[in-house]
XYZ file of C-alpha atoms in Angstrom:
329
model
C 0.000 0.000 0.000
C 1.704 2.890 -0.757
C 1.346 6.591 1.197
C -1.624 7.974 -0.420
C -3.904 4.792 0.079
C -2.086 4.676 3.886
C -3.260 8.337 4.345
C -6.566 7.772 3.047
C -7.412 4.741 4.684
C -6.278 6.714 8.303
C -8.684 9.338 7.469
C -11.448 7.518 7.528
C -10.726 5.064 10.404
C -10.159 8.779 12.349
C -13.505 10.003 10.732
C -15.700 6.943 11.682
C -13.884 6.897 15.815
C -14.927 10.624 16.311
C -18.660 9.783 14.818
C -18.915 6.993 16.936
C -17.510 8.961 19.968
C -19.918 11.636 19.070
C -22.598 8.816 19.338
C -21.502 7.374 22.602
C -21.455 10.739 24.088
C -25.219 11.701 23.067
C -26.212 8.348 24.644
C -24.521 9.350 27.920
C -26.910 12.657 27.509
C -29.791 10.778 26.681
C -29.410 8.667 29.946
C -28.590 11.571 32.272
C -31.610 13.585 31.213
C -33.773 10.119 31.617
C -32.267 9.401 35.128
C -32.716 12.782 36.369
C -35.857 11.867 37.454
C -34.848 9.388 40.017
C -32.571 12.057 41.841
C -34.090 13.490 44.862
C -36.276 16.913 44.580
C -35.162 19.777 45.861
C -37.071 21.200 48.828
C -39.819 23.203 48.242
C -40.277 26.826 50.147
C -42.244 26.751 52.646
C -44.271 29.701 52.926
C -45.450 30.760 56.389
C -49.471 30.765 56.149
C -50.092 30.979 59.749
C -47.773 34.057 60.488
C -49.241 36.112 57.119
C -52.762 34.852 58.943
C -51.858 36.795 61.625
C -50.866 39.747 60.009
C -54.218 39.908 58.227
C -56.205 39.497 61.639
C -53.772 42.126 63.930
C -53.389 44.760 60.780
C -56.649 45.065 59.257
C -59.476 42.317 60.667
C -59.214 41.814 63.824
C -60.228 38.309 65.648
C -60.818 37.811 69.444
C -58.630 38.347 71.919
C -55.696 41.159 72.217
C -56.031 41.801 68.233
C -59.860 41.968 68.450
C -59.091 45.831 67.609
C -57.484 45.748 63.895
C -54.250 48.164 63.700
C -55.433 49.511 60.408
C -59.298 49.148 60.329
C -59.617 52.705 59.491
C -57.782 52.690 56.760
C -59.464 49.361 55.383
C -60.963 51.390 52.586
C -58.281 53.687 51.537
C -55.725 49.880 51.038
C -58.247 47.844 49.386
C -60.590 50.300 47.718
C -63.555 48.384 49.001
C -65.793 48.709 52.546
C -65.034 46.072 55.062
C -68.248 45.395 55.162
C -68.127 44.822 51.357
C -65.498 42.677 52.333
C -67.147 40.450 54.268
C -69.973 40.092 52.366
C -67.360 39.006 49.555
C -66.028 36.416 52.119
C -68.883 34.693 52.951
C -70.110 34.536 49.415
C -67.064 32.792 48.120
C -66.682 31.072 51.186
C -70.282 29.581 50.566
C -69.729 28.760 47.412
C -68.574 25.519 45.642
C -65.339 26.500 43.818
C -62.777 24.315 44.386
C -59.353 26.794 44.850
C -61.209 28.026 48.268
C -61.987 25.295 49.781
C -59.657 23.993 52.680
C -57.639 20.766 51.605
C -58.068 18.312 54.348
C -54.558 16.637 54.049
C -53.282 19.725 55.327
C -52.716 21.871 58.210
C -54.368 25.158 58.380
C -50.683 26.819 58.884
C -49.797 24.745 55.660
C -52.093 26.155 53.335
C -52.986 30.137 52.617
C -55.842 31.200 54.387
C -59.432 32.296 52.564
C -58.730 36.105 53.343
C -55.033 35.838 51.697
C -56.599 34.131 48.867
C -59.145 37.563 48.275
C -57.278 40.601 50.025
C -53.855 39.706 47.225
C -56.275 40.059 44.256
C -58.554 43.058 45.744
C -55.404 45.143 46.947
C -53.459 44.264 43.147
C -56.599 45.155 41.589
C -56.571 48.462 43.749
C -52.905 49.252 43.255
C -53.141 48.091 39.486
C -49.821 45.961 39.970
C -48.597 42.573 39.374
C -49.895 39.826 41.543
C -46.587 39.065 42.666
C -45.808 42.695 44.331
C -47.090 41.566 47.658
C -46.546 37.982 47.647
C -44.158 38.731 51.249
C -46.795 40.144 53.187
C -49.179 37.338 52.230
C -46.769 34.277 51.997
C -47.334 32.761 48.255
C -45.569 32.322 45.458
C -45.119 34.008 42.600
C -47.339 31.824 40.659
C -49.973 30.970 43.824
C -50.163 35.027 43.800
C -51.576 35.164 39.950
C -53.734 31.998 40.515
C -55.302 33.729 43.530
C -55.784 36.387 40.715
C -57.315 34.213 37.993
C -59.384 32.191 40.452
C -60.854 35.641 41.896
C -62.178 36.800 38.544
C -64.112 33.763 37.949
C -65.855 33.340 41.509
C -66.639 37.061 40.951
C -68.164 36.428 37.561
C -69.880 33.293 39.139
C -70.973 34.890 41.944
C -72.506 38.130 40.903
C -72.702 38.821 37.199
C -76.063 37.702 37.415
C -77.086 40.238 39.963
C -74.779 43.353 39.030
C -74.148 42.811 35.144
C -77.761 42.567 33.884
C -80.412 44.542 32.251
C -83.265 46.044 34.012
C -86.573 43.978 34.816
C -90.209 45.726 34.894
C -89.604 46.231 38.371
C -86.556 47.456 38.123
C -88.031 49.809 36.111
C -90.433 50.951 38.248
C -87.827 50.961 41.430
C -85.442 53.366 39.416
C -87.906 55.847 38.119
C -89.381 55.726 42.075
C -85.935 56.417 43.244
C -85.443 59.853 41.043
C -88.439 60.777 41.343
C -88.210 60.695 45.266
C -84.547 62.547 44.455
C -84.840 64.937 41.497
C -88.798 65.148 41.939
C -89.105 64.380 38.200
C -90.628 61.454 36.356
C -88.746 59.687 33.783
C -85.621 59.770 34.652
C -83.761 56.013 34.056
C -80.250 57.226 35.044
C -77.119 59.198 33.517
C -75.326 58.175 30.501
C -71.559 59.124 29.961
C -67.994 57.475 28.979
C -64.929 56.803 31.205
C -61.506 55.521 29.993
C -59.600 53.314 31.757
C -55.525 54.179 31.264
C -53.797 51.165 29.869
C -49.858 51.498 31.477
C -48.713 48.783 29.864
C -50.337 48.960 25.980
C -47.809 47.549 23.564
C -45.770 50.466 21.915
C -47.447 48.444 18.213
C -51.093 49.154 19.487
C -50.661 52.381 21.187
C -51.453 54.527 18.139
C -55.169 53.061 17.972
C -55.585 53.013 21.679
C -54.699 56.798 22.465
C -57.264 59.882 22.893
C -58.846 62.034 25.056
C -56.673 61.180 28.385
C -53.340 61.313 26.139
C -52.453 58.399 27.016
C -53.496 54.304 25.812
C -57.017 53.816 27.045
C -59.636 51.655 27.120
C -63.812 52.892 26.912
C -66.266 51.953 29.174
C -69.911 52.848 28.588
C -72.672 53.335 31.248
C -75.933 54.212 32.496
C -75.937 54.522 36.385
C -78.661 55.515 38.777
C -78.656 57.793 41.955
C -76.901 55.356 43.933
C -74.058 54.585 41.253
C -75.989 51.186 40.556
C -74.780 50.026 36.566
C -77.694 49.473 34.395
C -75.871 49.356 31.413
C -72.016 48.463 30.750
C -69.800 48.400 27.558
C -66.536 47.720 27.985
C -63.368 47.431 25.748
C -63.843 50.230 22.987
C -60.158 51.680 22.411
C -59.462 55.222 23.424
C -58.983 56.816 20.149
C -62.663 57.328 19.388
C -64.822 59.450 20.891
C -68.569 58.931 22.883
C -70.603 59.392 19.558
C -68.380 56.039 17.919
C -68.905 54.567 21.442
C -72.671 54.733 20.947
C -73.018 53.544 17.482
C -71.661 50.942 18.512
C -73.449 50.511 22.246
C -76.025 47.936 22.344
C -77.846 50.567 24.572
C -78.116 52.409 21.167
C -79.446 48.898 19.687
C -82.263 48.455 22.548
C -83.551 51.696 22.016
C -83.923 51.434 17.989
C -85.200 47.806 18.022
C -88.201 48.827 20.770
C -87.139 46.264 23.562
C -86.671 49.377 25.746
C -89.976 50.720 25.083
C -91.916 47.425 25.610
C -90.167 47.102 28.910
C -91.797 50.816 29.771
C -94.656 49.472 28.935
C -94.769 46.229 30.681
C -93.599 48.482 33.799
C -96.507 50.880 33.192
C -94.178 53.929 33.789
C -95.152 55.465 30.664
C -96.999 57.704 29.859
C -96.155 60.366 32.177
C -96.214 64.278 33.136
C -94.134 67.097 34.070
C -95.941 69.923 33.792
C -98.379 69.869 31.506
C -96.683 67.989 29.199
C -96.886 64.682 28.376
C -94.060 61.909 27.722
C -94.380 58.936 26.325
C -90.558 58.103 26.399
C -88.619 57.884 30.120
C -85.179 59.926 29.308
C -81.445 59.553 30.389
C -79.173 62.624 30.767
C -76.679 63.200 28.750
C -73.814 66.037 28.601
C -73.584 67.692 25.470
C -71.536 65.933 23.059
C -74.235 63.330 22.870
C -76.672 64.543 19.740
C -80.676 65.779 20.155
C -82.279 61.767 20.633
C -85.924 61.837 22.032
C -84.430 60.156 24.832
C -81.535 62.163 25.536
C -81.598 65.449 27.818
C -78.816 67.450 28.640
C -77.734 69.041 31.888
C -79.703 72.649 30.693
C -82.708 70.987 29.703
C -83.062 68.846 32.771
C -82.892 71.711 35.092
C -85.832 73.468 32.946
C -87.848 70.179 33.609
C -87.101 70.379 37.027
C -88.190 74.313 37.224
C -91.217 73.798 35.479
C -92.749 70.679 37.986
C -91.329 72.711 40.685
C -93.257 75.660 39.398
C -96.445 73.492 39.306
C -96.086 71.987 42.925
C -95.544 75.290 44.082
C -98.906 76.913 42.578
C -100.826 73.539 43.666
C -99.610 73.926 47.123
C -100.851 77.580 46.934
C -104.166 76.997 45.810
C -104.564 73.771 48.449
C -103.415 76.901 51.489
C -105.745 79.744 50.162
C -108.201 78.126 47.690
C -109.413 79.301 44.553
């Protein structure tokens, strides 16, 4: 064999020993990331339920005994944005209730799992704050990802819980309660609540979207639509329109707008027998909502100027039938 074959022939033995080593090798690989699972697990944190327990009891709940006085049940409100009787209410409902993340595990401890009132006041206070889940996850004791479950699970027991009572339209009787309500208020008939737009500031809109979601606040926003009553009670709610258009593109697109074109709004006056009514002497067959003056000249709309007319004109009226009721005719 002379030099050239000899080199050749070397070549290739090298060649095919560094494939197989390369094939050995991702065997060994193959079996370490196989066998990993027999090694032991780390362990876990262990997060201290019972002292964030009471925390929540001596700071802003209170329980019996020397913490039966809460340090900061004042200023319940101003942390959470919420009453702490709102609160409670809230506690017991979801407490009640069937859903599975609140209810206790019986395998363990109470000091080994987070209590109910971590499980709400984490979501309430990041909802109040508008920051991450995670930003309080010391005073509380969870985990990063326990903190935005606790998030998750509290929009759903909320949805469960009370969209059916506080994200509905108005019955007959609701009807009647509201128009009892202002009249009792305003001392005018007809009046089913205010209508107006409020944008919620998004902090963290993508820089790609911001364009379409930027308008009257300056700043990426998101539209929500309602008609409230005296007592701030939602009768009507659109949300998500982006901030760039204005309340007249919010309301051609409203399905308030819809109800009131299609007549379901006027058969529900009707089956509440609020309408026809009076102010003055004139006659309505139409209850109203007030409006501020970008909104345009609807039958049902009045506007802040108007509505104070109305108001001076039945006023004017009561006043002369007192009168005549004193001194006769």
């Amino acid at each position: 064999m002379d030099a050239n074959k000899r080199k050749i022939v070397v070549a290739a033995l090298e060649a095919g020993w560094a494939f197989m080593s390369e094939m050995a090798n991702d065997e060994d690989e193959g079996r370490e990331a196989t066998d990993h699972r027999k090694k032991p697990r780390s362990n876990r944190r262990k997060f201290r339920h019972g002292d964030a327990r009471h925390c929540i009891n001596r700071d802003y709940l209170g329980i019996r005994g020397d913490l039966a006085t809460p340090l900061l049940g004042a200023e319940f409100k101003a942390m959470f944005r919420v009453s702490r009787s709102r609160f409670q209410v809230l506690l017991e409902d979801i407490g009640a209730s069937e859903i599975r993340f609140y209810q206790k595990k019986k395998n363990l401890d109470v000091d080994e799992q987070a209590s109910l009132e971590a499980k709400l006041l984490l979501p309430i206070k990041t909802l109040a704050y508008g920051v991450p889940p995670h930003t309080f996850i010391d005073y509380f004791q969870m985990s990063p990802e326990y903190a935005r479950e606790c998030c998750r699970q509290f929009d759903i027991a909320v949805k469960k819980i009370h969209a059916q009572e506080y994200l509905r339209l108005p019955t007959s009787d609701d009807l009647r309660s509201i128009l009892q309500l202002h009249r009792h208020v305003h001392q005018v008939d007809g009046l089913f609540g205010s209508l107006d737009c409020s944008h919620t500031i998004w902090k963290n809109c993508p820089k790609a979207w911001a364009g379409s979601y930027t308008g009257k606040p300056g700043s990426p926003s998101i539209i929500l639509e309602a008609v409230v009553d005296y007592h701030m009670f939602f009768w009507h709610a659109s949300y998500g329109y982006t901030g760039n258009i204005g309340d007249l593109n919010v309301l051609a697109q409203s399905p308030l707008l819809e109800r009131m074109v299609d007549g379901s709004f006027h058969t529900l006056e009707n089956e509440a027998s609020v309408v026809p009514f009076k102010i003055g002497d004139q006659e309505f067959t139409k209850c109203f909502i007030l409006t501020d003056g970008i909104y345009p000249k609807f039958s049902r709309f009045v506007k802040g100027d108007r509505f104070d007319e109305l108001m001076d004109a039945d006023e004017h009226v009561r006043l002369h039938q007192s009168l005549m009721n004193k001194f006769g005719s």
